Tab-separated table of C-alpha atoms in Angstrom:
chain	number	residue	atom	x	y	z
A	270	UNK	CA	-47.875	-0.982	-195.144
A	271	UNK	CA	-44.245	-1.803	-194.268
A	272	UNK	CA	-43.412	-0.782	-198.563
A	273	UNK	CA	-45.307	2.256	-198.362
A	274	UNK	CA	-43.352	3.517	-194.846
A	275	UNK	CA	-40.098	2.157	-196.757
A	276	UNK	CA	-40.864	4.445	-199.572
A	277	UNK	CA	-41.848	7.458	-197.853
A	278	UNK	CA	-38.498	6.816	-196.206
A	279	UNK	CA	-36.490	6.890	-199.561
A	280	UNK	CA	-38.376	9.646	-200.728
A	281	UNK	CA	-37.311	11.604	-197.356
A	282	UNK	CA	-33.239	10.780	-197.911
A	283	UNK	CA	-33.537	11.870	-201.389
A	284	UNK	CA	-35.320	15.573	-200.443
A	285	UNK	CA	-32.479	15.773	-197.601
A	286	UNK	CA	-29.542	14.863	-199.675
A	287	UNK	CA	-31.390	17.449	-202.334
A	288	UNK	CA	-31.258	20.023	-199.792
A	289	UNK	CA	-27.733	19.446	-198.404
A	290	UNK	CA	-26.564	19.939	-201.914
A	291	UNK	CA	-28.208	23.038	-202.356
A	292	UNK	CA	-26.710	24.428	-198.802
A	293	UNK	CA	-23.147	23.045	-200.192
A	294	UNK	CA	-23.155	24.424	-203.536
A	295	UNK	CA	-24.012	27.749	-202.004
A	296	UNK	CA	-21.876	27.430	-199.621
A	297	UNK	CA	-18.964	27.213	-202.413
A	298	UNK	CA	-20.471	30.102	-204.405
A	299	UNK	CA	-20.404	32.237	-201.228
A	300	UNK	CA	-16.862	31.145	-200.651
A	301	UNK	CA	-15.672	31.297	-204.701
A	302	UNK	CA	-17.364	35.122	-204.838
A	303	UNK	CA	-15.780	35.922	-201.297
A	304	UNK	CA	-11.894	34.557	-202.439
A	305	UNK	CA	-12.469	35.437	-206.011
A	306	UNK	CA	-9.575	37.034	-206.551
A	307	UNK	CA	-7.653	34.527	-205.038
A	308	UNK	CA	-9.416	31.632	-206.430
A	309	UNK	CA	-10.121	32.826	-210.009
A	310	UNK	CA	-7.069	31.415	-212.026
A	311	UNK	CA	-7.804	27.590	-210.499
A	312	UNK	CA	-11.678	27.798	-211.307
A	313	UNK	CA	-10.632	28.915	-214.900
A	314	UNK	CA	-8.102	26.209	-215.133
A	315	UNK	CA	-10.299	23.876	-214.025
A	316	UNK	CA	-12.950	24.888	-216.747
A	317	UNK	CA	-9.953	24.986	-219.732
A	318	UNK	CA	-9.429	21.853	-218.366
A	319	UNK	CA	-12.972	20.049	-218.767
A	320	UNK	CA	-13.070	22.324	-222.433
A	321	UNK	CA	-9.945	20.466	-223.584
A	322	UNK	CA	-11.185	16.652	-221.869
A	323	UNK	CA	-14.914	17.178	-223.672
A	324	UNK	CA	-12.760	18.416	-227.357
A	325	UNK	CA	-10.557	15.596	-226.932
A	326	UNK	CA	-13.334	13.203	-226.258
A	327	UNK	CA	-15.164	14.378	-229.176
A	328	UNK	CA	-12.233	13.766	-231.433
A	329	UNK	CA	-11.470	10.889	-230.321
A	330	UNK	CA	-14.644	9.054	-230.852
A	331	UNK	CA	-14.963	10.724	-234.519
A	332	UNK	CA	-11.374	9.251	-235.300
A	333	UNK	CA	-12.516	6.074	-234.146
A	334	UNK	CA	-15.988	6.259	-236.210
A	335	UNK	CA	-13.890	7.233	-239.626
A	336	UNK	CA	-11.798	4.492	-238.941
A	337	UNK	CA	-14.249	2.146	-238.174
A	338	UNK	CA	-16.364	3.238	-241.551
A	339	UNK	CA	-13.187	3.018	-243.727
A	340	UNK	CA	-12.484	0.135	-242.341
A	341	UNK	CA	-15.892	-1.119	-243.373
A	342	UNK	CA	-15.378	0.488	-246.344
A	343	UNK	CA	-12.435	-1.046	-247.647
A	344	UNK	CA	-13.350	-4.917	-246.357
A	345	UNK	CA	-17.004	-3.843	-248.437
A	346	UNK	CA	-14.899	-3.458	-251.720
A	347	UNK	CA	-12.335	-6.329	-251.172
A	348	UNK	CA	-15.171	-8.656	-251.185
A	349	UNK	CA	-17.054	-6.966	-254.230
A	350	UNK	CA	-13.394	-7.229	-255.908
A	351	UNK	CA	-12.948	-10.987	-254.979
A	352	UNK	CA	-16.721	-11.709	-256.979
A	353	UNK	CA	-15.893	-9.878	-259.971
A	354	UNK	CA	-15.390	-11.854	-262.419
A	355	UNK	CA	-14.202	-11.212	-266.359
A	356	UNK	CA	-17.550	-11.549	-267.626
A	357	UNK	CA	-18.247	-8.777	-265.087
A	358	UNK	CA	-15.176	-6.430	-266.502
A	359	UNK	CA	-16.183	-7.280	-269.882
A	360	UNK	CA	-19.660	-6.080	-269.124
A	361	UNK	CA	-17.093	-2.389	-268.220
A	362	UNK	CA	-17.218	0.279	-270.248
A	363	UNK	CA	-13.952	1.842	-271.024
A	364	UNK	CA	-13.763	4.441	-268.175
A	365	UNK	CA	-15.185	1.854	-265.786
A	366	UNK	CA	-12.199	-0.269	-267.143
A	367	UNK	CA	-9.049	2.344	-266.623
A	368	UNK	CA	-11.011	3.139	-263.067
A	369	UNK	CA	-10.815	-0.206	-262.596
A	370	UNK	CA	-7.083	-0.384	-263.059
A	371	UNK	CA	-6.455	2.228	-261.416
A	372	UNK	CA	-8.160	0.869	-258.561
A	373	UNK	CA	-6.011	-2.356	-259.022
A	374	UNK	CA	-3.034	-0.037	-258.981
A	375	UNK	CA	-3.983	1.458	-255.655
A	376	UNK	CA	-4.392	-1.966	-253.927
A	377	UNK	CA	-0.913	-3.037	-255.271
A	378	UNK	CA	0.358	0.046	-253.056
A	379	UNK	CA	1.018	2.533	-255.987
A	380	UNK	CA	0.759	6.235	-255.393
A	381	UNK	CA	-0.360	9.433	-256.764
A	382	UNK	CA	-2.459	7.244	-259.166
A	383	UNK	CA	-4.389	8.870	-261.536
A	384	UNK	CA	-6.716	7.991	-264.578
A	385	UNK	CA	-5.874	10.111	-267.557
A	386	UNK	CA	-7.845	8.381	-270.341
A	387	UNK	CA	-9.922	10.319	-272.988
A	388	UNK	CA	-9.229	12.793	-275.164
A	389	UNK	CA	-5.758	14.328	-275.808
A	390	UNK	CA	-4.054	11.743	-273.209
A	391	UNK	CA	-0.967	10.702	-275.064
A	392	UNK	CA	-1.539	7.844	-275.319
A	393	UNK	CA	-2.026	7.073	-271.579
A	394	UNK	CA	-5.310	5.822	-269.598
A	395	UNK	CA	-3.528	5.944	-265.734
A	396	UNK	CA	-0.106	6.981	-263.946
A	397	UNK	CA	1.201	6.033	-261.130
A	398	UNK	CA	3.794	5.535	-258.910
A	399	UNK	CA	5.496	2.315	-258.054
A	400	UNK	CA	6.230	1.156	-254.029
A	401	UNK	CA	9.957	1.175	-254.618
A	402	UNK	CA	9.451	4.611	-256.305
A	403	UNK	CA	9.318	4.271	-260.433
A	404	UNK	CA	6.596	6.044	-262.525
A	405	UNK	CA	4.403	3.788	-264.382
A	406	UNK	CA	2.268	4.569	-267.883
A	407	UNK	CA	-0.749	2.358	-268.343
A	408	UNK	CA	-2.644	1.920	-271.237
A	409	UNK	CA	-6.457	0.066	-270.799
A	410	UNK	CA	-8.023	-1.309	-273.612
A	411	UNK	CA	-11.466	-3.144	-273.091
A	412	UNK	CA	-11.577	-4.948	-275.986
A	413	UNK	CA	-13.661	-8.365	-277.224
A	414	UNK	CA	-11.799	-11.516	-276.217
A	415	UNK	CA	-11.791	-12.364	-280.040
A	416	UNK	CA	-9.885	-9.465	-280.638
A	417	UNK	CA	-5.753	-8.963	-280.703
A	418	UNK	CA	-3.940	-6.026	-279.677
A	419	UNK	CA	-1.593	-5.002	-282.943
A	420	UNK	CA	1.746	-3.579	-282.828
A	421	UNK	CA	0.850	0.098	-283.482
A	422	UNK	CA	-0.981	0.257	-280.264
A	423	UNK	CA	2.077	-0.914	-278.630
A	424	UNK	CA	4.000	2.065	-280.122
A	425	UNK	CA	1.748	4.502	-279.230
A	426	UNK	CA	2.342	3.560	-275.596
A	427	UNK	CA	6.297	3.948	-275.923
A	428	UNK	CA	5.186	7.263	-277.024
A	429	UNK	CA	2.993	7.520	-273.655
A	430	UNK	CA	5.903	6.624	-271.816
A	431	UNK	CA	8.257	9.277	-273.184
A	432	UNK	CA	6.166	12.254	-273.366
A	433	UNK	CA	5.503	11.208	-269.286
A	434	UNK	CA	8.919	10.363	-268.657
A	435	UNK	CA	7.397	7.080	-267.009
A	436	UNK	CA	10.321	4.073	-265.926
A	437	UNK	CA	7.599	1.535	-266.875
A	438	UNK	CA	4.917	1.140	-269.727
A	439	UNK	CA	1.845	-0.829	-268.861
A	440	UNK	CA	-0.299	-2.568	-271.398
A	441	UNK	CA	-3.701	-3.693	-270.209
A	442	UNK	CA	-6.358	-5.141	-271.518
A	443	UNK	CA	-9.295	-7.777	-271.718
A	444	UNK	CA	-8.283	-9.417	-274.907
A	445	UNK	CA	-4.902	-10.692	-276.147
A	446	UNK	CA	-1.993	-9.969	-278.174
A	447	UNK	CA	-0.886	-10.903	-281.387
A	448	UNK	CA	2.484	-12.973	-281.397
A	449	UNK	CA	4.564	-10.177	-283.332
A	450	UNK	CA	3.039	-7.396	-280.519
A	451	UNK	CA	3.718	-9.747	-277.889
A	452	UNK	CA	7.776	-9.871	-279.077
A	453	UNK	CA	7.473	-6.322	-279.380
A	454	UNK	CA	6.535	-5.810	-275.959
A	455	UNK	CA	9.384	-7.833	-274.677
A	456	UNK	CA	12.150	-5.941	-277.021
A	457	UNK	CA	10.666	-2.797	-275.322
A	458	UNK	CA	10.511	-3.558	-271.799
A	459	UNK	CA	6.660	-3.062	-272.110
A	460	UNK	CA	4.698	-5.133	-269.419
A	461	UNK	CA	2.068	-7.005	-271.540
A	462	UNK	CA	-1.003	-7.880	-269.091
A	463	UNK	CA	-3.476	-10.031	-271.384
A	464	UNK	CA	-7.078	-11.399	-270.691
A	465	UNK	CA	-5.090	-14.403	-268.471
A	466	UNK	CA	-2.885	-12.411	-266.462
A	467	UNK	CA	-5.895	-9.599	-265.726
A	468	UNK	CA	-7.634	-12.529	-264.268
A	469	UNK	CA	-4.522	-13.389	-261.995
A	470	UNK	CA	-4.255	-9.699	-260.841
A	471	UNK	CA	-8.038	-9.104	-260.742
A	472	UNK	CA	-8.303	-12.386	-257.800
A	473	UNK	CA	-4.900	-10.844	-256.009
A	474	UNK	CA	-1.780	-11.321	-257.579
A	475	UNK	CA	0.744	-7.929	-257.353
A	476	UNK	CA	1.135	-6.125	-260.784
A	477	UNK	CA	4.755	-6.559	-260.711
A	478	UNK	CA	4.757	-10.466	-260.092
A	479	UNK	CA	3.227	-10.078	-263.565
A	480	UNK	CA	6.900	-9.671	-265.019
A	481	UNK	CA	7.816	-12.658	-263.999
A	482	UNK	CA	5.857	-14.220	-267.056
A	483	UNK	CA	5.795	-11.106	-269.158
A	484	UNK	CA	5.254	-12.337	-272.518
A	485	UNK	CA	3.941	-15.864	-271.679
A	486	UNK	CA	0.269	-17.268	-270.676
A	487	UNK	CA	-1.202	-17.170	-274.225
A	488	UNK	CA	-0.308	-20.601	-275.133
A	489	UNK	CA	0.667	-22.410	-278.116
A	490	UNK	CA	-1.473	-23.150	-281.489
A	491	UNK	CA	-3.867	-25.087	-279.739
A	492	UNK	CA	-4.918	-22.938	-276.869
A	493	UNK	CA	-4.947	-20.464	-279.446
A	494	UNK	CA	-7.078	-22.487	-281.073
A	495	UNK	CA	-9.253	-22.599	-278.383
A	496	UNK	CA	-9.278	-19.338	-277.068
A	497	UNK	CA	-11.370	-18.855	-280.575
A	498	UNK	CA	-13.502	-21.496	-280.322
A	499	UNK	CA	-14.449	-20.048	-276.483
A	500	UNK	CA	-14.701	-16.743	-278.069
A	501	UNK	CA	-15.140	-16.981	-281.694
A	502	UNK	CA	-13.383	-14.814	-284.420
């Protein structure tokens, strides 16, 4: 009995606060309408006001859903990059290959990257932009870990790298180089990446701490040796 009175008591409160709000907010509307042209240039502020707070609000909580989703984005693909694995890029084809460099390029912090490979490309596959500024001209090769990359390809990307004007050539590629192409690239200032050093900058290390052993990682006769035994002629 007492819960049904205490009810029909709540229910009462609510219809007169319903009602007092209704006599107030005509109240207002008799007073806006009586002072409107007094009162007109506050209401319409006031309303400009709530516009801009609502547009703001709205942008504001996109910005912060972009973010969020590049932000998912980007930690999505630095995992998938820390599982690939060479058998994975060797799997590539050879645009999935320069996209992947390019891709490695962008990471690294290099700008207005883009790939270039196919046909009538000069002898480039990607260009870029260096942090500190310098162009770069890569050439991508996907090739069989058997094979070696011979001098004439070499050439053809000091060609690249004058008809782009580039500062740097870039030599990439899944296999290895022969030791004649390998002195070449050094004479030349050509940054040789080889099967060993595309698996250091593949799991995180910068494409320029590569120069620091341009020209070295392939080993002597007997790593040579095995590198054909792992991957036959």
């Amino acid at each position: 009995m007492a819960t049904r009175l205490w009810g029909a008591a709540a229910v009462r409160r609510r219809m007169r606060r319903v009602k007092w709000g209704e006599v107030g907010g005509a109240a207002a509307l008799v007073v806006v309408m009586t002072y409107w042209s007094h009162v007109w240039p506050y209401v319409l502020g006031f309303l400009l006001v709530r516009i801009l707070v609502a547009v703001g609000l709205r942008l504001w909580r996109t910005d912060r859903l972009l973010r969020s989703r590049d932000r998912d984005w980007r930690r999505e693909d630095a995992v998938r990059a820390g599982r690939r694995t060479l058998a994975d890029v060797d799997a590539m084809t050879g645009t999935e290959f320069e996209e992947l460099v390019a891709d490695l390029c962008r990471r690294d912090g290099c700008t207005e990257v883009r790939r270039v490979g196919g046909a009538g490309d000069n002898g480039a596959d990607v260009l870029a932009r260096l942090p500190d500024g310098r162009t770069i001209v890569v050439q991508c090769k996907r090739y069989a870990p058997h094979r070696a990359i011979p001098n004439r390809e070499l050439r053809e990307l000091l060609g690249a790298r004058l008809h782009f004007r580039a500062d740097l050539a870039v030599f990439v590629t899944t296999s290895r180089f022969t030791g004649p192409s390998e002195r070449f690239a050094l004479e030349h200032d050509i940054l040789a990446v080889h099967r060993d050093h595309l698996g250091l900058w593949n799991n995180g290390a910068s494409l320029m701490s590569l120069s620091e052993v341009n020209g070295r990682g392939q080993g002597d006769a007997r790593h040579r040796r095995r590198w054909k035994q792992a991957y036959g002629e």
